[in-house]
């Protein structure tokens, strides 16, 4: 990194991807293997994301998988990027993450989002009669935080959970959570890896809204980025076609398992689909080590991020490891 940004940390976002021809069981083995390598390579934290009813993503029981990863590593921070708060009772989340913090003290992060992480029918199945559109997110957040720091008069307590310091992050892809995180003095993570056009405005809103708190004296922002690195630009571009196919299937409302890379995406998408996907993946960084270094430094300069959370949708596990290894070298 440049001297001005040498203190920027790198972290990993993982969705326990299930590739074509494989199973969630294999995805979990690969997730733990990646986390162990990430720890060795010096990544700061390893987060897992809650998604439901998606054959290509196995991290639906996010807290369970966080425990699996934390138990198989020793120093790297492990957390959620994120838990979708409207899907759950705040008490259950406090108990789950209180349990994780009790098992792995000082290593657990609780990142919270307000989207469902799925389609409306699945959201209804998750929430039963307690349907939320995310508008009550601030109230749910207050309730959750009170379970970690209850008053003496509180009748309902999170056990384990009460009195534990589990760092809470707000996650977002628009301005709502940016402003709320700023107002509460909490760290903020922005999903630039699928909402690039809103990144800089959200960062500016977070910083302008920020009020110092018992958690932070000054803003702390992390930004997600798709980074696919290989030994050559051509190889990286080839590997990136699996990510492009993922988003193409989402555009077509046909999510499935991650597909192997292809030589020519022009045979798969229409001009309209290509334009839509390029807009959504506009901040993706794809290339060899020098290309990635240059683009990553520019991305850090544009966003002013304190930390970059790297996502890499790569079909072959060993190619994926190699990508994260190349990126980790940019730390040194």
JSON list of C-alpha atoms in Angstrom, two decimals, residues 168-291:
[
{"chain": "A", "resi": 168, "resn": "UNK", "atom": "CA", "xyz": [-21.51, -4.26, 16.76]},
{"chain": "A", "resi": 169, "resn": "UNK", "atom": "CA", "xyz": [-21.11, -3.03, 13.18]},
{"chain": "A", "resi": 170, "resn": "UNK", "atom": "CA", "xyz": [-23.86, -1.66, 10.96]},
{"chain": "A", "resi": 171, "resn": "UNK", "atom": "CA", "xyz": [-23.82, -2.86, 7.36]},
{"chain": "A", "resi": 172, "resn": "UNK", "atom": "CA", "xyz": [-25.49, -1.16, 4.44]},
{"chain": "A", "resi": 173, "resn": "UNK", "atom": "CA", "xyz": [-25.79, -0.65, 0.69]},
{"chain": "A", "resi": 174, "resn": "UNK", "atom": "CA", "xyz": [-27.48, 2.77, 0.93]},
{"chain": "A", "resi": 175, "resn": "UNK", "atom": "CA", "xyz": [-27.57, 5.79, 3.20]},
{"chain": "A", "resi": 176, "resn": "UNK", "atom": "CA", "xyz": [-29.93, 4.53, 5.94]},
{"chain": "A", "resi": 177, "resn": "UNK", "atom": "CA", "xyz": [-27.42, 2.46, 7.93]},
{"chain": "A", "resi": 178, "resn": "UNK", "atom": "CA", "xyz": [-24.59, 4.89, 7.15]},
{"chain": "A", "resi": 179, "resn": "UNK", "atom": "CA", "xyz": [-26.45, 7.72, 8.86]},
{"chain": "A", "resi": 180, "resn": "UNK", "atom": "CA", "xyz": [-27.59, 5.54, 11.77]},
{"chain": "A", "resi": 181, "resn": "UNK", "atom": "CA", "xyz": [-24.08, 4.16, 12.35]},
{"chain": "A", "resi": 182, "resn": "UNK", "atom": "CA", "xyz": [-22.72, 7.71, 12.35]},
{"chain": "A", "resi": 183, "resn": "UNK", "atom": "CA", "xyz": [-25.34, 9.00, 14.74]},
{"chain": "A", "resi": 184, "resn": "UNK", "atom": "CA", "xyz": [-24.71, 6.12, 17.18]},
{"chain": "A", "resi": 185, "resn": "UNK", "atom": "CA", "xyz": [-20.93, 6.30, 16.86]},
{"chain": "A", "resi": 186, "resn": "UNK", "atom": "CA", "xyz": [-20.64, 2.71, 15.59]},
{"chain": "A", "resi": 187, "resn": "UNK", "atom": "CA", "xyz": [-18.30, 1.27, 12.94]},
{"chain": "A", "resi": 188, "resn": "UNK", "atom": "CA", "xyz": [-19.85, 1.02, 9.48]},
{"chain": "A", "resi": 189, "resn": "UNK", "atom": "CA", "xyz": [-19.32, -1.44, 6.63]},
{"chain": "A", "resi": 190, "resn": "UNK", "atom": "CA", "xyz": [-20.56, -0.63, 3.10]},
{"chain": "A", "resi": 191, "resn": "UNK", "atom": "CA", "xyz": [-21.42, -3.25, 0.48]},
{"chain": "A", "resi": 192, "resn": "UNK", "atom": "CA", "xyz": [-19.53, -1.68, -2.41]},
{"chain": "A", "resi": 193, "resn": "UNK", "atom": "CA", "xyz": [-19.05, -5.15, -3.91]},
{"chain": "A", "resi": 194, "resn": "UNK", "atom": "CA", "xyz": [-22.64, -5.04, -5.19]},
{"chain": "A", "resi": 195, "resn": "UNK", "atom": "CA", "xyz": [-23.64, -1.36, -4.79]},
{"chain": "A", "resi": 196, "resn": "UNK", "atom": "CA", "xyz": [-20.65, 0.60, -6.10]},
{"chain": "A", "resi": 197, "resn": "UNK", "atom": "CA", "xyz": [-22.44, 3.77, -7.21]},
{"chain": "A", "resi": 198, "resn": "UNK", "atom": "CA", "xyz": [-23.59, 4.53, -3.65]},
{"chain": "A", "resi": 199, "resn": "UNK", "atom": "CA", "xyz": [-20.21, 3.97, -1.97]},
{"chain": "A", "resi": 200, "resn": "UNK", "atom": "CA", "xyz": [-18.74, 7.46, -1.77]},
{"chain": "A", "resi": 201, "resn": "UNK", "atom": "CA", "xyz": [-22.06, 9.18, -0.89]},
{"chain": "A", "resi": 202, "resn": "UNK", "atom": "CA", "xyz": [-22.61, 6.63, 1.92]},
{"chain": "A", "resi": 203, "resn": "UNK", "atom": "CA", "xyz": [-19.06, 7.13, 3.21]},
{"chain": "A", "resi": 204, "resn": "UNK", "atom": "CA", "xyz": [-19.56, 10.91, 3.23]},
{"chain": "A", "resi": 205, "resn": "UNK", "atom": "CA", "xyz": [-22.92, 10.58, 4.98]},
{"chain": "A", "resi": 206, "resn": "UNK", "atom": "CA", "xyz": [-21.44, 8.29, 7.64]},
{"chain": "A", "resi": 207, "resn": "UNK", "atom": "CA", "xyz": [-18.60, 10.70, 8.39]},
{"chain": "A", "resi": 208, "resn": "UNK", "atom": "CA", "xyz": [-20.79, 13.82, 8.39]},
{"chain": "A", "resi": 209, "resn": "UNK", "atom": "CA", "xyz": [-23.33, 12.11, 10.70]},
{"chain": "A", "resi": 210, "resn": "UNK", "atom": "CA", "xyz": [-20.71, 10.74, 13.08]},
{"chain": "A", "resi": 211, "resn": "UNK", "atom": "CA", "xyz": [-20.93, 11.51, 16.77]},
{"chain": "A", "resi": 212, "resn": "UNK", "atom": "CA", "xyz": [-18.23, 10.20, 19.14]},
{"chain": "A", "resi": 213, "resn": "UNK", "atom": "CA", "xyz": [-19.46, 7.43, 21.47]},
{"chain": "A", "resi": 214, "resn": "UNK", "atom": "CA", "xyz": [-18.20, 5.01, 24.10]},
{"chain": "A", "resi": 215, "resn": "UNK", "atom": "CA", "xyz": [-17.42, 2.73, 21.14]},
{"chain": "A", "resi": 216, "resn": "UNK", "atom": "CA", "xyz": [-15.51, 5.08, 18.80]},
{"chain": "A", "resi": 217, "resn": "UNK", "atom": "CA", "xyz": [-13.88, 8.49, 19.10]},
{"chain": "A", "resi": 218, "resn": "UNK", "atom": "CA", "xyz": [-13.83, 8.93, 15.32]},
{"chain": "A", "resi": 219, "resn": "UNK", "atom": "CA", "xyz": [-15.42, 7.22, 12.29]},
{"chain": "A", "resi": 220, "resn": "UNK", "atom": "CA", "xyz": [-14.24, 3.75, 11.29]},
{"chain": "A", "resi": 221, "resn": "UNK", "atom": "CA", "xyz": [-15.40, 2.54, 7.89]},
{"chain": "A", "resi": 222, "resn": "UNK", "atom": "CA", "xyz": [-14.89, -0.75, 6.09]},
{"chain": "A", "resi": 223, "resn": "UNK", "atom": "CA", "xyz": [-15.77, -1.22, 2.42]},
{"chain": "A", "resi": 224, "resn": "UNK", "atom": "CA", "xyz": [-16.49, -4.50, 0.64]},
{"chain": "A", "resi": 225, "resn": "UNK", "atom": "CA", "xyz": [-14.80, -5.18, -2.69]},
{"chain": "A", "resi": 226, "resn": "UNK", "atom": "CA", "xyz": [-14.77, -8.02, -5.19]},
{"chain": "A", "resi": 227, "resn": "UNK", "atom": "CA", "xyz": [-11.10, -8.75, -5.78]},
{"chain": "A", "resi": 228, "resn": "UNK", "atom": "CA", "xyz": [-10.04, -11.57, -8.09]},
{"chain": "A", "resi": 229, "resn": "UNK", "atom": "CA", "xyz": [-6.29, -11.92, -8.48]},
{"chain": "A", "resi": 230, "resn": "UNK", "atom": "CA", "xyz": [-4.24, -14.39, -10.49]},
{"chain": "A", "resi": 231, "resn": "UNK", "atom": "CA", "xyz": [-0.73, -14.63, -11.91]},
{"chain": "A", "resi": 232, "resn": "UNK", "atom": "CA", "xyz": [-1.84, -12.90, -15.14]},
{"chain": "A", "resi": 233, "resn": "UNK", "atom": "CA", "xyz": [-4.57, -10.40, -16.04]},
{"chain": "A", "resi": 234, "resn": "UNK", "atom": "CA", "xyz": [-5.95, -12.88, -18.55]},
{"chain": "A", "resi": 235, "resn": "UNK", "atom": "CA", "xyz": [-6.26, -15.67, -15.99]},
{"chain": "A", "resi": 236, "resn": "UNK", "atom": "CA", "xyz": [-7.96, -13.36, -13.50]},
{"chain": "A", "resi": 237, "resn": "UNK", "atom": "CA", "xyz": [-10.46, -12.19, -16.14]},
{"chain": "A", "resi": 238, "resn": "UNK", "atom": "CA", "xyz": [-11.24, -15.84, -16.95]},
{"chain": "A", "resi": 239, "resn": "UNK", "atom": "CA", "xyz": [-11.79, -16.71, -13.27]},
{"chain": "A", "resi": 240, "resn": "UNK", "atom": "CA", "xyz": [-14.05, -13.66, -12.85]},
{"chain": "A", "resi": 241, "resn": "UNK", "atom": "CA", "xyz": [-16.60, -15.11, -15.28]},
{"chain": "A", "resi": 242, "resn": "UNK", "atom": "CA", "xyz": [-17.92, -17.33, -12.46]},
{"chain": "A", "resi": 243, "resn": "UNK", "atom": "CA", "xyz": [-18.82, -14.18, -10.51]},
{"chain": "A", "resi": 244, "resn": "UNK", "atom": "CA", "xyz": [-20.38, -12.67, -13.63]},
{"chain": "A", "resi": 245, "resn": "UNK", "atom": "CA", "xyz": [-22.48, -15.80, -14.13]},
{"chain": "A", "resi": 246, "resn": "UNK", "atom": "CA", "xyz": [-23.63, -15.59, -10.50]},
{"chain": "A", "resi": 247, "resn": "UNK", "atom": "CA", "xyz": [-24.94, -12.08, -11.00]},
{"chain": "A", "resi": 248, "resn": "UNK", "atom": "CA", "xyz": [-26.41, -13.01, -14.40]},
{"chain": "A", "resi": 249, "resn": "UNK", "atom": "CA", "xyz": [-28.43, -15.76, -12.73]},
{"chain": "A", "resi": 250, "resn": "UNK", "atom": "CA", "xyz": [-29.62, -13.26, -10.10]},
{"chain": "A", "resi": 251, "resn": "UNK", "atom": "CA", "xyz": [-30.68, -10.82, -12.84]},
{"chain": "A", "resi": 252, "resn": "UNK", "atom": "CA", "xyz": [-32.65, -13.68, -14.42]},
{"chain": "A", "resi": 253, "resn": "UNK", "atom": "CA", "xyz": [-34.09, -14.63, -11.00]},
{"chain": "A", "resi": 254, "resn": "UNK", "atom": "CA", "xyz": [-32.53, -18.08, -11.28]},
{"chain": "A", "resi": 255, "resn": "UNK", "atom": "CA", "xyz": [-29.93, -18.25, -8.49]},
{"chain": "A", "resi": 256, "resn": "UNK", "atom": "CA", "xyz": [-28.04, -21.52, -8.36]},
{"chain": "A", "resi": 257, "resn": "UNK", "atom": "CA", "xyz": [-24.68, -23.06, -7.56]},
{"chain": "A", "resi": 258, "resn": "UNK", "atom": "CA", "xyz": [-21.50, -21.31, -8.65]},
{"chain": "A", "resi": 259, "resn": "UNK", "atom": "CA", "xyz": [-20.63, -22.21, -12.24]},
{"chain": "A", "resi": 260, "resn": "UNK", "atom": "CA", "xyz": [-17.18, -22.94, -13.66]},
{"chain": "A", "resi": 261, "resn": "UNK", "atom": "CA", "xyz": [-15.52, -20.09, -15.59]},
{"chain": "A", "resi": 262, "resn": "UNK", "atom": "CA", "xyz": [-16.11, -19.74, -19.32]},
{"chain": "A", "resi": 263, "resn": "UNK", "atom": "CA", "xyz": [-14.01, -18.41, -22.17]},
{"chain": "A", "resi": 264, "resn": "UNK", "atom": "CA", "xyz": [-16.65, -16.04, -23.54]},
{"chain": "A", "resi": 265, "resn": "UNK", "atom": "CA", "xyz": [-19.44, -14.35, -21.57]},
{"chain": "A", "resi": 266, "resn": "UNK", "atom": "CA", "xyz": [-20.76, -12.78, -24.78]},
{"chain": "A", "resi": 267, "resn": "UNK", "atom": "CA", "xyz": [-22.35, -16.14, -25.58]},
{"chain": "A", "resi": 268, "resn": "UNK", "atom": "CA", "xyz": [-24.30, -16.09, -22.31]},
{"chain": "A", "resi": 269, "resn": "UNK", "atom": "CA", "xyz": [-25.63, -12.57, -21.72]},
{"chain": "A", "resi": 270, "resn": "UNK", "atom": "CA", "xyz": [-27.61, -10.01, -23.71]},
{"chain": "A", "resi": 271, "resn": "UNK", "atom": "CA", "xyz": [-26.30, -6.45, -24.10]},
{"chain": "A", "resi": 272, "resn": "UNK", "atom": "CA", "xyz": [-28.86, -5.27, -21.51]},
{"chain": "A", "resi": 273, "resn": "UNK", "atom": "CA", "xyz": [-27.79, -7.96, -19.01]},
{"chain": "A", "resi": 274, "resn": "UNK", "atom": "CA", "xyz": [-24.14, -7.17, -19.62]},
{"chain": "A", "resi": 275, "resn": "UNK", "atom": "CA", "xyz": [-24.71, -3.48, -18.90]},
{"chain": "A", "resi": 276, "resn": "UNK", "atom": "CA", "xyz": [-26.70, -4.23, -15.72]},
{"chain": "A", "resi": 277, "resn": "UNK", "atom": "CA", "xyz": [-24.04, -6.58, -14.40]},
{"chain": "A", "resi": 278, "resn": "UNK", "atom": "CA", "xyz": [-21.17, -4.23, -15.22]},
{"chain": "A", "resi": 279, "resn": "UNK", "atom": "CA", "xyz": [-22.98, -1.50, -13.29]},
{"chain": "A", "resi": 280, "resn": "UNK", "atom": "CA", "xyz": [-23.45, -3.76, -10.26]},
{"chain": "A", "resi": 281, "resn": "UNK", "atom": "CA", "xyz": [-19.89, -5.08, -10.38]},
{"chain": "A", "resi": 282, "resn": "UNK", "atom": "CA", "xyz": [-18.41, -1.70, -11.25]},
{"chain": "A", "resi": 283, "resn": "UNK", "atom": "CA", "xyz": [-15.98, -1.58, -8.34]},
{"chain": "A", "resi": 284, "resn": "UNK", "atom": "CA", "xyz": [-14.61, -5.10, -8.90]},
{"chain": "A", "resi": 285, "resn": "UNK", "atom": "CA", "xyz": [-10.84, -5.39, -9.02]},
{"chain": "A", "resi": 286, "resn": "UNK", "atom": "CA", "xyz": [-9.58, -8.10, -11.38]},
{"chain": "A", "resi": 287, "resn": "UNK", "atom": "CA", "xyz": [-6.02, -8.72, -12.52]},
{"chain": "A", "resi": 288, "resn": "UNK", "atom": "CA", "xyz": [-2.48, -9.75, -11.66]},
{"chain": "A", "resi": 289, "resn": "UNK", "atom": "CA", "xyz": [-0.62, -8.53, -8.57]},
{"chain": "A", "resi": 290, "resn": "UNK", "atom": "CA", "xyz": [0.45, -5.16, -9.98]},
{"chain": "A", "resi": 291, "resn": "UNK", "atom": "CA", "xyz": [-2.97, -4.47, -11.53]}
]
